[in-house]
């Protein structure tokens, strides 16, 4: 039993994703030619693997997805790189692993430091190819999630953004992980991919083997290994019922988020990359309430350029007819960048992250703001700052934004001079001074994932205290009401982009306290829309008032779960 992270039922064969150990010993060798032969064998194996993957991805996922593998094949064929490794083996009399590792890092660093953006991006290709060659030298069989032959259910300690970016939804039926909670990034990515998932199954790696049959119940959080015929029949029926309900809810796609007495709210989606827009539109999103821009910075070896960011933001703005709220870089905590040297911290979630980094590294911040402002000429783009805890931070951020606007005007670059600028409320200090902050911002979006953990002093990734991470905590309900009222007092709108917004049990309460915008994983939109369309605003207000009378999270949850 774990945490239901993404709804649906997956039934299939287990594929365990194990962390690969690329450690090796640097050795002095005598047989130089033999070591060169080992290198060429690894190069040939790498070439064959990449060609198979490229052809398969091209055939099943399209040319655009296969381009990266073509780039890797070109790196493999680079005579300068190969000669440099051979020379190192010959001149220093060291083994192929050590020679390859040193040469790859030398070449990658050289490319990463170039002024040309295209050449900078090649650093990532060189390192990726170097890792593949090293795996072949070490005899490690690597799993490529983009080129699986069979349908599988992935089992892992955790899944990285790199893993999920490769997932071929035609082959991966769902997954289960050892760690994580409903608000972990693995869970969020599962919902974005619309794959059934259960996380936080602490014993999962000890009780499954590759090839086992497994049922992953992303509705109730159950895991069944090698099920009986009766269990299979039962879950096949449950899967069928789930799909039938999903089909019925899909009929709401083009209907508004409107109560029976005509009160409208915005139901919008959280996304990480432009490719997530398709899922948002399919599920009836009226816009994007949270574009997690940090995903544009991940899985690479250098910061994305202004042009790369502009193209991504512009693509989303053009595809969505409604608002697109872009959160500025929210890195740190459990999200790291390999090329950004962040300090080791005792409490990274309370440390150097998000707006704190951006106000310190204004070069990074300004590049992003330029890209967002330029994209605002192509749609209803809005800017949102994360991790604001004091008015001074909001003012400092807006001052930098004004500087960027002046720069763009001087360059005669178009942008929407009246775009809305808001902030996330995810720190209790910000919630407590929401009335002050509302005077200098256009909107609030309540980030409940962090607001819960900061308010309850509960690390949301710590399985030992996960029971204390309580979305139904009376303190949370009161803070949310306070923030919404503060926004409305200044004529602003208030939204929510945390996972609470996608919990249909909480929808009546949030509606009742006046929340204007619900932003969630796209897959959650139909359920929340169904809930809202089946009640009146007056009913929601009465429910909210009643919910505020309870003293414990258990009482609140029991009440809201039985409406």
Coordinates of C-alpha atoms in Angstrom, one line a residue:
X1 CA 0.0 0.0 0.0
X2 CA 1.3 3.4 -0.9
X3 CA 0.0 6.8 -1.9
X4 CA -2.3 7.1 -4.9
X5 CA -0.3 9.7 -7.0
X6 CA -2.0 9.5 -10.4
X7 CA -5.4 7.9 -11.2
X8 CA -6.0 4.8 -13.3
X9 CA -5.2 1.1 -13.2
X10 CA -2.1 -0.4 -14.8
X11 CA -1.7 -4.1 -15.2
X12 CA 1.5 -5.4 -16.7
X13 CA 5.0 -6.8 -16.4
X14 CA 7.5 -5.3 -14.0
X15 CA 10.6 -3.5 -15.3
X16 CA 12.9 -2.3 -12.5
X17 CA 14.9 0.8 -13.1
X18 CA 18.1 0.5 -11.1
X19 CA 20.5 3.3 -10.5
X20 CA 23.6 2.6 -12.6
X21 CA 27.0 2.6 -10.9
X22 CA 29.5 4.1 -13.3
X23 CA 32.4 3.9 -10.8
X24 CA 35.7 2.5 -12.2
X25 CA 39.3 2.2 -11.1
X26 CA 41.9 4.2 -12.9
X27 CA 44.6 1.7 -13.9
X28 CA 48.0 1.7 -15.5
X29 CA 48.1 -0.6 -18.5
X30 CA 50.8 -2.2 -20.6
X31 CA 48.7 -3.6 -23.6
X32 CA 48.0 -0.3 -25.3
X33 CA 46.6 -1.9 -28.5
X34 CA 44.4 -4.2 -26.4
X35 CA 43.0 -1.2 -24.6
X36 CA 42.3 0.7 -27.8
X37 CA 40.5 -2.4 -29.1
X38 CA 38.3 -2.4 -25.9
X39 CA 37.5 1.3 -26.7
X40 CA 36.5 0.5 -30.3
X41 CA 34.3 -2.4 -29.2
X42 CA 32.5 0.0 -26.8
X43 CA 32.2 2.6 -29.6
X44 CA 30.7 0.0 -32.0
X45 CA 28.3 -1.2 -29.4
X46 CA 27.2 2.3 -28.6
X47 CA 26.7 3.1 -32.3
X48 CA 24.5 0.0 -32.8
X49 CA 22.5 0.8 -29.7
X50 CA 21.9 4.4 -30.7
X51 CA 21.0 3.4 -34.3
X52 CA 18.4 0.9 -33.0
X53 CA 17.0 3.5 -30.6
X54 CA 16.9 6.3 -33.2
X55 CA 15.1 4.1 -35.8
X56 CA 12.6 2.9 -33.2
X57 CA 11.8 6.4 -31.8
X58 CA 11.6 7.8 -35.3
X59 CA 9.1 5.1 -36.2
X60 CA 7.0 5.2 -33.1
X61 CA 7.3 8.8 -31.7
X62 CA 8.3 10.9 -34.7
X63 CA 11.3 12.6 -36.3
X64 CA 11.5 15.4 -33.7
X65 CA 11.9 12.9 -30.8
X66 CA 14.6 11.1 -32.7
X67 CA 16.8 14.1 -33.4
X68 CA 18.7 13.9 -30.1
X69 CA 19.8 10.3 -31.0
X70 CA 21.1 11.5 -34.5
X71 CA 23.1 14.2 -32.6
X72 CA 24.6 11.5 -30.4
X73 CA 25.5 9.4 -33.4
X74 CA 27.4 12.4 -34.9
X75 CA 29.3 12.7 -31.6
X76 CA 30.2 9.0 -31.8
X77 CA 31.7 9.6 -35.3
X78 CA 33.8 12.6 -34.3
X79 CA 37.4 11.6 -35.2
X80 CA 38.8 14.4 -33.0
X81 CA 37.1 13.0 -29.8
X82 CA 38.1 9.4 -30.6
X83 CA 41.7 10.3 -31.5
X84 CA 42.0 12.3 -28.2
X85 CA 40.9 9.2 -26.2
X86 CA 43.3 7.0 -28.1
X87 CA 46.2 9.4 -27.6
X88 CA 45.5 9.6 -23.8
X89 CA 45.6 5.8 -23.6
X90 CA 48.8 5.7 -25.5
X91 CA 50.6 8.6 -23.9
X92 CA 49.6 8.1 -20.3
X93 CA 49.3 4.3 -20.4
X94 CA 45.9 4.4 -18.6
X95 CA 42.8 2.2 -19.1
X96 CA 40.1 3.2 -21.6
X97 CA 37.6 4.2 -18.9
X98 CA 39.9 6.8 -17.4
X99 CA 41.0 8.1 -20.8
X100 CA 37.4 8.4 -22.0
X101 CA 36.1 10.1 -18.8
X102 CA 38.9 12.7 -18.8
X103 CA 38.6 13.4 -22.5
X104 CA 34.8 13.7 -22.5
X105 CA 34.9 16.2 -19.6
X106 CA 37.6 18.2 -21.4
X107 CA 35.6 18.4 -24.6
X108 CA 32.3 19.1 -22.8
X109 CA 33.8 21.9 -20.8
X110 CA 35.3 23.4 -23.9
X111 CA 31.9 23.5 -25.7
X112 CA 30.1 24.7 -22.6
X113 CA 32.3 27.8 -22.4
X114 CA 31.8 28.8 -26.0
X115 CA 29.8 31.9 -26.9
X116 CA 27.7 30.2 -29.6
X117 CA 24.5 28.8 -28.1
X118 CA 24.3 25.9 -30.5
X119 CA 27.9 24.8 -29.6
X120 CA 27.1 25.2 -25.9
X121 CA 24.3 22.7 -26.2
X122 CA 26.7 20.1 -27.7
X123 CA 28.3 19.8 -24.3
X124 CA 25.2 17.9 -23.1
X125 CA 25.4 15.5 -26.1
X126 CA 29.1 14.8 -25.5
X127 CA 28.5 13.9 -21.8
X128 CA 25.5 11.7 -22.7
X129 CA 27.5 9.8 -25.3
X130 CA 30.4 9.6 -23.0
X131 CA 28.2 7.9 -20.4
X132 CA 26.9 5.4 -23.0
X133 CA 30.4 4.5 -24.1
X134 CA 31.5 4.1 -20.4
X135 CA 28.6 1.8 -19.7
X136 CA 29.6 -0.4 -22.6
X137 CA 33.2 -0.4 -21.3
X138 CA 31.9 -1.5 -17.9
X139 CA 29.5 -4.0 -19.3
X140 CA 26.4 -2.3 -18.0
X141 CA 23.1 -2.8 -19.9
X142 CA 21.2 0.4 -19.9
X143 CA 17.4 0.8 -20.2
X144 CA 16.2 3.4 -22.7
X145 CA 12.6 4.4 -21.8
X146 CA 12.0 5.9 -25.2
X147 CA 12.7 2.6 -27.0
X148 CA 11.1 -0.2 -25.1
X149 CA 10.0 -3.3 -27.0
X150 CA 7.3 -4.4 -24.6
X151 CA 4.6 -2.9 -22.4
X152 CA 5.9 -2.5 -18.9
X153 CA 5.1 -1.1 -15.4
X154 CA 8.2 0.8 -14.2
X155 CA 9.4 0.2 -10.6
X156 CA 12.1 2.4 -9.2
X157 CA 13.4 4.1 -6.0
X158 CA 12.3 7.3 -7.7
X159 CA 12.0 8.7 -11.2
X160 CA 14.1 11.7 -12.3
X161 CA 12.8 14.4 -14.7
X162 CA 15.2 12.8 -17.2
X163 CA 13.5 9.4 -16.8
X164 CA 10.0 10.8 -17.2
X165 CA 11.1 13.0 -20.2
X166 CA 12.0 9.7 -22.1
X167 CA 8.8 7.8 -21.3
X168 CA 7.0 6.4 -24.3
X169 CA 3.4 6.3 -23.1
X170 CA 2.6 3.5 -25.7
X171 CA 4.9 1.2 -23.8
X172 CA 4.9 2.4 -20.2
X173 CA 1.6 1.5 -18.6
X174 CA 2.3 3.1 -15.2
X175 CA 4.8 3.1 -12.3
X176 CA 5.4 2.6 -8.6
X177 CA 8.2 4.1 -6.6
X178 CA 9.8 3.5 -3.2
X179 CA 9.8 7.1 -2.2
X180 CA 7.6 10.2 -2.7
X181 CA 4.2 11.6 -1.8
X182 CA 1.3 13.0 -3.7
X183 CA 3.1 16.4 -4.0
X184 CA 6.5 14.9 -5.0
X185 CA 7.7 15.8 -8.5
X186 CA 7.5 12.1 -9.5
X187 CA 3.8 12.2 -8.7
X188 CA 3.2 15.5 -10.4
X189 CA 5.0 14.3 -13.6
X190 CA 2.8 11.1 -13.5
X191 CA -0.3 13.2 -13.5
X192 CA 1.1 15.3 -16.3
X193 CA 1.8 12.1 -18.4
X194 CA -1.6 10.8 -17.3
X195 CA -0.1 7.5 -16.3
X196 CA -1.4 5.5 -13.2
X197 CA 1.1 5.8 -10.4
X198 CA 1.5 4.8 -6.7
X199 CA 4.4 6.3 -4.8
X200 CA 5.9 5.9 -1.3
X201 CA 5.7 2.0 -1.4
X202 CA 8.7 1.6 0.9
X203 CA 9.2 -2.2 0.4
X204 CA 8.5 -2.2 -3.4
X205 CA 12.1 -3.0 -4.5
X206 CA 12.4 -5.8 -2.0
X207 CA 9.3 -7.7 -3.1
X208 CA 9.3 -7.5 -6.9
X209 CA 11.5 -8.9 -9.6
X210 CA 11.8 -8.1 -13.3
X211 CA 9.0 -9.9 -15.2
X212 CA 6.6 -10.2 -12.3
X213 CA 3.0 -9.3 -13.1
X214 CA 1.8 -6.3 -11.2
X215 CA -1.3 -4.2 -10.7
X216 CA -0.8 -0.6 -9.9
X217 CA -4.0 1.0 -8.6
X218 CA -3.5 4.7 -8.9
X219 CA -7.1 5.3 -7.6
X220 CA -6.8 3.8 -4.1
X221 CA -3.0 3.4 -3.8
X222 CA -2.8 -0.4 -3.9
X223 CA -0.1 -2.6 -5.3
X224 CA -0.7 -6.3 -6.1
X225 CA 2.2 -8.5 -7.2
X226 CA 1.5 -11.7 -9.2
X227 CA -2.3 -11.4 -8.7
X228 CA -4.6 -14.3 -8.7
X229 CA -7.2 -14.9 -11.5
X230 CA -9.9 -13.4 -9.2
X231 CA -7.8 -10.3 -8.5
X232 CA -7.1 -9.8 -12.2
X233 CA -10.7 -10.1 -13.1
X234 CA -11.7 -7.7 -10.3
X235 CA -9.1 -5.1 -11.4
X236 CA -9.9 -5.5 -15.1
X237 CA -13.5 -4.6 -14.1
X238 CA -12.3 -1.7 -12.0
X239 CA -10.1 -0.4 -14.9
X240 CA -13.1 -0.6 -17.2
X241 CA -15.3 1.3 -14.7
X242 CA -12.6 3.9 -14.4
X243 CA -12.3 4.4 -18.2
X244 CA -16.1 4.6 -18.4
X245 CA -16.2 7.4 -15.8
X246 CA -13.3 9.1 -17.5
X247 CA -15.3 9.0 -20.8
X248 CA -18.3 10.5 -19.1
X249 CA -16.3 13.3 -17.6
X250 CA -14.6 14.0 -20.9
X251 CA -18.1 15.1 -22.1
X252 CA -17.6 18.1 -19.8
X253 CA -14.5 19.2 -21.8
X254 CA -16.1 22.2 -23.5
X255 CA -18.3 23.3 -20.6
X256 CA -17.4 26.1 -18.2
X257 CA -16.4 25.7 -14.6
X258 CA -19.8 27.1 -13.5
X259 CA -22.1 26.3 -10.6
X260 CA -25.8 25.5 -11.0
X261 CA -26.6 29.1 -10.0
X262 CA -24.2 30.6 -12.6
X263 CA -21.1 31.4 -10.7
X264 CA -18.0 31.1 -12.9
X265 CA -14.5 30.1 -11.9
X266 CA -11.4 29.4 -14.0
X267 CA -10.2 25.8 -14.3
X268 CA -6.7 25.8 -15.6
X269 CA -3.7 23.4 -15.8
X270 CA -0.3 23.1 -14.3
X271 CA 2.4 22.3 -17.0
X272 CA 6.1 21.8 -17.1
X273 CA 6.9 22.0 -20.8
X274 CA 5.1 23.1 -24.1
X275 CA 4.3 19.4 -24.9
X276 CA 2.0 19.3 -21.8
X277 CA -0.4 21.7 -23.5
X278 CA -2.0 18.9 -25.4
X279 CA -3.1 17.2 -22.2
X280 CA -4.4 20.5 -20.9
X281 CA -6.5 21.1 -23.9
X282 CA -7.8 17.5 -24.0
X283 CA -9.0 17.8 -20.4
X284 CA -10.8 21.1 -21.0
X285 CA -8.3 23.5 -19.4
X286 CA -9.3 27.2 -19.9
X287 CA -5.7 28.2 -19.6
X288 CA -2.4 27.6 -17.8
X289 CA -2.3 28.6 -14.2
X290 CA 1.2 27.4 -13.5
X291 CA 3.9 27.0 -16.1
X292 CA 6.8 25.5 -14.1
X293 CA 9.5 27.2 -16.1
X294 CA 12.3 25.3 -14.2
X295 CA 11.7 22.2 -16.4
X296 CA 13.2 24.2 -19.3
X297 CA 16.4 24.4 -17.2
X298 CA 16.7 20.7 -16.4
X299 CA 18.4 17.9 -18.3
X300 CA 21.0 20.1 -19.9
X301 CA 24.5 21.4 -19.1
X302 CA 23.9 25.1 -19.3
X303 CA 21.2 27.7 -18.8
X304 CA 18.6 28.0 -21.6
X305 CA 19.1 31.0 -23.7
X306 CA 16.7 33.9 -23.9
X307 CA 15.7 32.7 -27.4
X308 CA 15.1 29.1 -26.3
X309 CA 12.9 30.3 -23.4
X310 CA 11.0 32.8 -25.6
X311 CA 10.2 30.1 -28.2
X312 CA 8.8 27.8 -25.4
X313 CA 6.7 30.5 -23.7
X314 CA 5.5 31.8 -27.1
X315 CA 4.5 28.3 -28.2
X316 CA 2.3 27.8 -25.1
X317 CA 0.8 31.4 -25.4
X318 CA -0.2 30.8 -29.0
X319 CA -1.7 27.3 -28.3
X320 CA -3.8 28.4 -25.4
X321 CA -6.7 30.8 -25.9
X322 CA -6.8 31.7 -22.2
X323 CA -4.3 33.0 -19.7
X324 CA -0.8 31.6 -19.3
X325 CA 0.8 32.2 -15.9
X326 CA 4.5 31.6 -16.1
X327 CA 6.3 31.1 -12.7
X328 CA 9.8 32.5 -12.7
X329 CA 12.6 30.1 -12.0
X330 CA 11.9 28.0 -8.9
X331 CA 15.1 25.9 -8.5
X332 CA 16.5 24.7 -5.2
X333 CA 14.9 22.5 -2.5
X334 CA 14.5 19.1 -4.2
X335 CA 15.2 20.6 -7.7
X336 CA 18.8 21.0 -8.7
X337 CA 20.7 22.0 -11.8
X338 CA 24.0 20.2 -12.6
X339 CA 25.5 23.4 -13.9
X340 CA 24.4 25.7 -11.0
X341 CA 26.7 25.3 -8.0
X342 CA 24.2 25.6 -5.1
X343 CA 25.6 25.3 -1.6
X344 CA 25.1 22.2 0.5
X345 CA 22.4 23.1 3.0
X346 CA 21.0 21.5 6.1
X347 CA 17.5 22.6 5.1
X348 CA 17.4 23.2 1.4
X349 CA 13.6 23.9 1.3
X350 CA 14.3 26.8 3.7
X351 CA 17.4 27.9 1.9
X352 CA 18.9 29.4 -1.2
X353 CA 16.1 28.8 -3.8
X354 CA 13.6 30.3 -6.2
X355 CA 13.3 34.1 -6.0
X356 CA 16.2 34.3 -3.5
X357 CA 18.5 33.0 -6.2
X358 CA 17.0 35.2 -8.9
X359 CA 17.4 38.4 -6.8
X360 CA 21.0 37.4 -6.2
X361 CA 21.7 36.3 -9.8
X362 CA 20.0 39.1 -11.7
X363 CA 21.7 37.9 -15.0
X364 CA 19.7 34.7 -14.9
X365 CA 16.5 36.5 -13.8
X366 CA 16.7 39.3 -16.5
X367 CA 17.2 36.7 -19.3
X368 CA 14.1 34.9 -18.2
X369 CA 12.0 38.1 -17.7
X370 CA 13.0 39.3 -21.2
X371 CA 11.8 36.0 -22.7
X372 CA 8.5 36.1 -20.8
X373 CA 7.9 39.7 -21.8
X374 CA 8.6 39.0 -25.4
X375 CA 6.2 36.1 -25.4
X376 CA 3.5 38.3 -23.9
X377 CA 3.0 39.8 -27.3
X378 CA 1.6 36.5 -28.5
X379 CA -1.1 35.7 -25.8
X380 CA -2.5 36.4 -22.4
X381 CA 0.8 35.9 -20.5
X382 CA 1.2 36.7 -16.8
X383 CA 4.3 36.6 -14.6
X384 CA 4.3 35.0 -11.2
X385 CA 7.1 35.1 -8.6
X386 CA 7.7 32.1 -6.3
X387 CA 8.8 32.0 -2.6
X388 CA 8.1 35.7 -1.7
X389 CA 8.1 36.1 2.0
X390 CA 8.4 39.9 2.4
X391 CA 7.3 43.0 0.6
X392 CA 10.9 44.0 0.0
X393 CA 11.4 40.9 -2.2
X394 CA 8.2 41.7 -4.2
X395 CA 9.4 45.3 -4.8
X396 CA 12.9 44.2 -5.7
X397 CA 11.5 41.8 -8.3
X398 CA 9.2 44.4 -9.8
X399 CA 12.1 46.9 -10.0
X400 CA 14.1 44.4 -12.1
X401 CA 11.1 43.7 -14.2
X402 CA 10.7 47.5 -14.9
X403 CA 14.4 47.7 -15.9
X404 CA 13.9 44.9 -18.4
X405 CA 10.8 46.6 -19.8
X406 CA 12.9 49.8 -20.3
X407 CA 15.6 47.7 -22.1
X408 CA 13.0 46.1 -24.4
X409 CA 11.4 49.4 -25.3
X410 CA 14.8 50.9 -26.2
X411 CA 15.3 47.9 -28.5
X412 CA 11.9 48.4 -30.1
X413 CA 10.8 44.9 -29.0
X414 CA 7.1 44.3 -28.6
X415 CA 5.6 43.1 -25.4
X416 CA 2.4 43.6 -23.4
X417 CA 3.1 46.6 -21.2
X418 CA 0.0 45.9 -19.1
X419 CA 0.6 42.2 -18.4
X420 CA -0.5 41.1 -15.0
X421 CA 2.2 40.4 -12.4
X422 CA 1.5 38.3 -9.4
X423 CA 3.1 36.1 -6.7
X424 CA 2.7 32.7 -5.1
X425 CA 1.5 32.6 -1.5
X426 CA 3.4 29.5 -0.2
X427 CA 5.1 30.9 3.0
X428 CA 3.0 31.6 6.1
X429 CA 4.7 35.0 6.5
X430 CA 3.3 36.0 3.1
X431 CA -0.2 34.7 4.0
X432 CA -0.1 36.7 7.2
X433 CA 0.7 40.0 5.3
X434 CA -1.4 39.2 2.2
X435 CA -3.4 42.4 2.8
X436 CA -0.1 44.4 2.4
X437 CA 1.2 42.4 -0.5
X438 CA -2.1 42.7 -2.4
X439 CA -1.6 46.4 -2.7
X440 CA 1.4 45.9 -4.9
X441 CA 0.5 42.9 -7.0
X442 CA -2.2 41.9 -9.5
X443 CA -3.0 38.5 -8.2
X444 CA -2.1 35.7 -5.8
X445 CA -1.7 32.0 -6.5
X446 CA -1.7 29.9 -3.4
X447 CA 1.0 27.2 -3.6
X448 CA -0.3 24.7 -1.2
X449 CA 2.4 22.1 -1.6
X450 CA 4.9 24.2 0.2
X451 CA 2.4 26.2 2.3
X452 CA 1.3 22.9 4.0
X453 CA 4.8 21.8 4.8
X454 CA 5.9 25.3 6.1
X455 CA 2.7 25.7 8.1
X456 CA 2.8 22.3 9.7
X457 CA 6.6 22.1 9.9
X458 CA 6.5 18.8 8.0
X459 CA 9.0 17.8 5.3
X460 CA 6.7 16.5 2.5
X461 CA 9.3 14.1 1.3
X462 CA 9.8 12.4 4.8
X463 CA 7.9 9.2 4.9
X464 CA 8.2 9.0 8.7
X465 CA 6.1 12.1 9.3
X466 CA 4.0 12.1 6.1
X467 CA 0.8 11.7 8.3
X468 CA 1.5 15.2 9.6
X469 CA 1.4 16.7 6.1
X470 CA -2.3 17.6 6.2
X471 CA -4.1 19.5 3.4
X472 CA -7.3 19.5 5.6
X473 CA -5.6 21.1 8.6
X474 CA -7.8 23.9 10.0
X475 CA -4.8 26.3 9.9
X476 CA -4.6 25.8 6.2
X477 CA -8.3 26.4 5.7
X478 CA -8.0 29.7 7.6
X479 CA -4.9 30.8 5.8
X480 CA -6.5 30.2 2.4
X481 CA -9.6 32.2 3.4
X482 CA -7.4 35.0 4.6
X483 CA -5.4 35.2 1.4
X484 CA -8.5 35.1 -0.9
X485 CA -10.2 37.9 1.2
X486 CA -7.0 40.0 1.1
X487 CA -6.9 39.8 -2.7
X488 CA -10.5 40.6 -3.2
X489 CA -10.2 43.6 -0.9
X490 CA -7.9 45.2 -3.4
X491 CA -9.9 44.1 -6.5
X492 CA -7.5 41.3 -7.4
X493 CA -8.2 37.7 -8.2
X494 CA -6.9 34.8 -6.2
X495 CA -6.0 31.3 -7.5
X496 CA -4.5 28.1 -6.3
X497 CA -1.8 26.1 -8.1
X498 CA -1.0 23.5 -5.5
X499 CA -2.3 19.9 -5.5
X500 CA -5.2 20.9 -3.1
X501 CA -6.8 22.7 -6.1
X502 CA -7.1 19.3 -7.9
X503 CA -8.7 17.5 -4.9
X504 CA -12.4 17.3 -5.7
X505 CA -13.2 16.9 -1.9
X506 CA -11.8 20.4 -1.3
X507 CA -13.5 22.0 -4.3
X508 CA -16.7 23.0 -2.3
X509 CA -14.6 24.7 0.4
X510 CA -12.4 26.6 -2.0
X511 CA -15.4 27.6 -4.0
X512 CA -17.2 28.7 -0.9
X513 CA -14.4 31.0 0.4
X514 CA -14.3 32.7 -3.0
X515 CA -11.3 31.2 -4.9
X516 CA -11.4 32.5 -8.5
X517 CA -9.0 30.1 -10.2
X518 CA -8.2 26.4 -9.7
X519 CA -5.0 25.3 -11.3
X520 CA -4.1 21.6 -11.2
X521 CA -2.7 18.6 -13.1
X522 CA -4.7 18.5 -16.3
X523 CA -6.0 15.0 -15.5
X524 CA -7.8 16.3 -12.4
X525 CA -9.8 19.0 -14.2
X526 CA -12.8 16.8 -15.2
X527 CA -13.4 15.6 -11.7
X528 CA -13.2 19.1 -10.1
X529 CA -15.4 20.5 -12.9
X530 CA -18.0 17.8 -12.3
X531 CA -18.0 18.7 -8.6
X532 CA -18.4 22.4 -9.2
X533 CA -21.1 22.0 -11.8
X534 CA -23.2 19.9 -9.5
X535 CA -23.6 22.5 -6.7
X536 CA -24.7 26.1 -6.1
X537 CA -22.4 28.9 -4.8
X538 CA -24.7 29.2 -1.8
X539 CA -24.3 25.5 -1.0
X540 CA -20.5 25.9 -1.3
X541 CA -20.5 28.9 1.1
X542 CA -22.5 26.9 3.7
X543 CA -20.0 24.0 3.4
X544 CA -17.1 26.4 3.8
X545 CA -18.6 27.9 6.9
X546 CA -19.3 24.5 8.4
X547 CA -15.7 23.2 7.6
X548 CA -14.3 26.1 9.5
X549 CA -16.0 25.0 12.7
X550 CA -14.0 21.8 13.0
X551 CA -11.0 21.5 15.2
X552 CA -8.9 18.7 13.5
X553 CA -7.8 17.7 10.1
X554 CA -9.5 14.4 10.5
X555 CA -12.9 16.0 11.2
X556 CA -12.5 18.4 8.2
X557 CA -11.6 15.5 5.9
X558 CA -14.4 13.3 7.1
X559 CA -16.9 16.1 6.5
X560 CA -15.7 17.1 3.1
X561 CA -15.3 13.5 1.9
X562 CA -19.0 12.8 2.6
X563 CA -20.6 15.7 0.7

